[in-house]
C-alpha atoms as an extended CHARMM CRD file, in Angstrom:
* protein
*
        91  EXT
         1         1  MET       CA              0.0000000000        0.0000000000        0.0000000000  PROA      1               0.0000000000
         2         2  HSD       CA              1.0240000000        3.5840000000        0.5820000000  PROA      2               0.0000000000
         3         3  GLU       CA              3.4750000000        3.0750000000        3.4540000000  PROA      3               0.0000000000
         4         4  ASP       CA              6.2770000000        1.9790000000        1.1220000000  PROA      4               0.0000000000
         5         5  GLY       CA              6.6950000000        5.3920000000       -0.5230000000  PROA      5               0.0000000000
         6         6  TYR       CA             10.3440000000        6.4510000000       -0.6730000000  PROA      6               0.0000000000
         7         7  TYR       CA              9.3030000000        9.9220000000        0.4640000000  PROA      7               0.0000000000
         8         8  LEU       CA              7.9760000000        8.7130000000        3.8270000000  PROA      8               0.0000000000
         9         9  ASP       CA             10.1600000000        8.8250000000        6.9130000000  PROA      9               0.0000000000
        10        10  GLU       CA              9.7700000000        6.5420000000        9.9250000000  PROA      10              0.0000000000
        11        11  HSD       CA              7.3620000000        8.9530000000       11.6250000000  PROA      11              0.0000000000
        12        12  SER       CA              5.1280000000        9.0960000000        8.5360000000  PROA      12              0.0000000000
        13        13  LYS       CA              5.1700000000        5.3050000000        8.2540000000  PROA      13              0.0000000000
        14        14  ALA       CA              4.1850000000        4.9810000000       11.9180000000  PROA      14              0.0000000000
        15        15  ILE       CA              1.2730000000        7.3910000000       11.4210000000  PROA      15              0.0000000000
        16        16  PHE       CA              0.1110000000        5.4530000000        8.3730000000  PROA      16              0.0000000000
        17        17  GLY       CA              0.3860000000        2.1980000000       10.3540000000  PROA      17              0.0000000000
        18        18  ASP       CA             -1.7410000000        3.7100000000       13.1150000000  PROA      18              0.0000000000
        19        19  LEU       CA             -4.3340000000        4.7550000000       10.5320000000  PROA      19              0.0000000000
        20        20  ILE       CA             -4.5020000000        1.2440000000        9.0700000000  PROA      20              0.0000000000
        21        21  LYS       CA             -4.8380000000       -0.2530000000       12.5720000000  PROA      21              0.0000000000
        22        22  PHE       CA             -7.6620000000        2.1950000000       13.3250000000  PROA      22              0.0000000000
        23        23  ILE       CA             -9.4560000000        1.2250000000       10.1050000000  PROA      23              0.0000000000
        24        24  LEU       CA             -8.8780000000       -2.4920000000       10.7630000000  PROA      24              0.0000000000
        25        25  ASP       CA            -10.4770000000       -2.0930000000       14.1990000000  PROA      25              0.0000000000
        26        26  ILE       CA            -13.4890000000       -0.3960000000       12.6070000000  PROA      26              0.0000000000
        27        27  THR       CA            -13.8710000000       -3.1010000000        9.9670000000  PROA      27              0.0000000000
        28        28  LYS       CA            -13.6390000000       -5.8260000000       12.6140000000  PROA      28              0.0000000000
        29        29  SER       CA            -16.3520000000       -4.1620000000       14.6630000000  PROA      29              0.0000000000
        30        30  GLY       CA            -18.4920000000       -3.5500000000       11.5640000000  PROA      30              0.0000000000
        31        31  LYS       CA            -18.2720000000       -7.2010000000       10.5710000000  PROA      31              0.0000000000
        32        32  GLU       CA            -19.1290000000       -8.3670000000       14.0900000000  PROA      32              0.0000000000
        33        33  GLU       CA            -22.2160000000       -6.1380000000       14.0540000000  PROA      33              0.0000000000
        34        34  LYS       CA            -23.0770000000       -7.3590000000       10.5380000000  PROA      34              0.0000000000
        35        35  LEU       CA            -22.8140000000       -3.8420000000        9.1210000000  PROA      35              0.0000000000
        36        36  LEU       CA            -19.9540000000       -4.7150000000        6.7510000000  PROA      36              0.0000000000
        37        37  ARG       CA            -19.5710000000       -7.6290000000        4.3670000000  PROA      37              0.0000000000
        38        38  PRO       CA            -17.9370000000      -10.7230000000        5.8790000000  PROA      38              0.0000000000
        39        39  LEU       CA            -14.7160000000      -10.2950000000        3.8810000000  PROA      39              0.0000000000
        40        40  PRO       CA            -11.1660000000      -10.0690000000        5.2070000000  PROA      40              0.0000000000
        41        41  SER       CA            -10.6540000000       -6.5840000000        6.6270000000  PROA      41              0.0000000000
        42        42  MET       CA             -7.8300000000       -5.8320000000        4.1990000000  PROA      42              0.0000000000
        43        43  ALA       CA            -10.1580000000       -6.7360000000        1.3040000000  PROA      43              0.0000000000
        44        44  LEU       CA            -12.7270000000       -4.2360000000        2.6000000000  PROA      44              0.0000000000
        45        45  ILE       CA            -10.0350000000       -1.5640000000        2.9200000000  PROA      45              0.0000000000
        46        46  CYS       CA             -8.7280000000       -2.2420000000       -0.6020000000  PROA      46              0.0000000000
        47        47  THR       CA            -12.2590000000       -2.0770000000       -2.0040000000  PROA      47              0.0000000000
        48        48  VAL       CA            -12.4510000000        1.5770000000       -0.9510000000  PROA      48              0.0000000000
        49        49  TYR       CA             -8.7930000000        2.6750000000       -0.7400000000  PROA      49              0.0000000000
        50        50  GLY       CA             -7.7990000000        1.6980000000       -4.2890000000  PROA      50              0.0000000000
        51        51  PRO       CA            -10.6320000000        3.5180000000       -6.0690000000  PROA      51              0.0000000000
        52        52  LEU       CA            -10.3380000000        6.5170000000       -3.7270000000  PROA      52              0.0000000000
        53        53  LYS       CA             -6.6330000000        6.8000000000       -4.5470000000  PROA      53              0.0000000000
        54        54  MET       CA             -7.4340000000        6.6940000000       -8.2820000000  PROA      54              0.0000000000
        55        55  PHE       CA            -10.1670000000        9.3330000000       -7.9590000000  PROA      55              0.0000000000
        56        56  ALA       CA             -7.7380000000       11.6170000000       -6.0930000000  PROA      56              0.0000000000
        57        57  LYS       CA             -5.1210000000       11.1060000000       -8.8140000000  PROA      57              0.0000000000
        58        58  MET       CA             -7.6240000000       11.8430000000      -11.5950000000  PROA      58              0.0000000000
        59        59  MET       CA             -8.8340000000       14.9790000000       -9.8170000000  PROA      59              0.0000000000
        60        60  GLY       CA             -5.2440000000       16.1100000000       -9.2880000000  PROA      60              0.0000000000
        61        61  GLU       CA             -4.5560000000       15.6680000000      -12.9970000000  PROA      61              0.0000000000
        62        62  GLY       CA             -7.7210000000       17.5390000000      -13.9580000000  PROA      62              0.0000000000
        63        63  GLU       CA             -9.2990000000       14.4850000000      -15.6000000000  PROA      63              0.0000000000
        64        64  LEU       CA            -12.1810000000       14.5580000000      -13.1360000000  PROA      64              0.0000000000
        65        65  LEU       CA            -13.6920000000       17.6440000000      -11.5640000000  PROA      65              0.0000000000
        66        66  TYR       CA            -14.7180000000       17.6830000000       -7.9290000000  PROA      66              0.0000000000
        67        67  SER       CA            -18.2690000000       18.5330000000       -6.9460000000  PROA      67              0.0000000000
        68        68  LEU       CA            -20.2820000000       17.9480000000       -3.8220000000  PROA      68              0.0000000000
        69        69  GLU       CA            -22.6590000000       15.7850000000       -5.8660000000  PROA      69              0.0000000000
        70        70  LEU       CA            -19.7510000000       13.6290000000       -7.0600000000  PROA      70              0.0000000000
        71        71  GLU       CA            -18.4700000000       13.3140000000       -3.4850000000  PROA      71              0.0000000000
        72        72  GLU       CA            -21.8880000000       12.1790000000       -2.2650000000  PROA      72              0.0000000000
        73        73  GLU       CA            -22.2850000000        9.6450000000       -5.0770000000  PROA      73              0.0000000000
        74        74  LEU       CA            -18.7850000000        8.2640000000       -4.4960000000  PROA      74              0.0000000000
        75        75  ALA       CA            -19.3980000000        7.9420000000       -0.7500000000  PROA      75              0.0000000000
        76        76  ASP       CA            -22.6460000000        6.1020000000       -1.4660000000  PROA      76              0.0000000000
        77        77  SER       CA            -20.9020000000        3.8280000000       -3.9720000000  PROA      77              0.0000000000
        78        78  PHE       CA            -18.0910000000        3.0110000000       -1.5470000000  PROA      78              0.0000000000
        79        79  TRP       CA            -20.5530000000        2.1750000000        1.2370000000  PROA      79              0.0000000000
        80        80  ASN       CA            -22.5760000000        0.0060000000       -1.1380000000  PROA      80              0.0000000000
        81        81  ALA       CA            -19.4020000000       -1.8940000000       -2.0130000000  PROA      81              0.0000000000
        82        82  ILE       CA            -18.6580000000       -2.8780000000        1.5840000000  PROA      82              0.0000000000
        83        83  ARG       CA            -22.0360000000       -2.7020000000        3.3470000000  PROA      83              0.0000000000
        84        84  TRP       CA            -23.5780000000       -5.9680000000        4.4840000000  PROA      84              0.0000000000
        85        85  LEU       CA            -26.8790000000       -6.6200000000        2.7700000000  PROA      85              0.0000000000
        86        86  ASP       CA            -28.7340000000       -9.5510000000        4.2480000000  PROA      86              0.0000000000
        87        87  CYS       CA            -30.4670000000      -11.1330000000        1.2980000000  PROA      87              0.0000000000
        88        88  SER       CA            -31.7520000000      -14.1270000000        3.2070000000  PROA      88              0.0000000000
        89        89  PRO       CA            -35.3800000000      -15.1780000000        2.5880000000  PROA      89              0.0000000000
        90        90  GLY       CA            -37.9400000000      -13.1690000000        4.5050000000  PROA      90              0.0000000000
        91        91  ARG       CA            -35.9820000000       -9.9350000000        4.5780000000  PROA      91              0.0000000000
């Protein structure tokens, strides 16, 4: 992931590690409460982190223009990608 960037010092890497741990704790809790899909936590993170990184790159390059509407749609799309939807009969 991002923590291997040559431009990061040990402090930056530690901060990034803390962020990943924080997100892993959230995904664990979300899966236990059946709010997030029952996938490995790193898979859930990658499902959102990869596309988010690409959107940021495209916006930085001017290929995609930011708008509040786009932000809201992206947030909704990311949540739909990882949200647990119980499709069992009777629901």
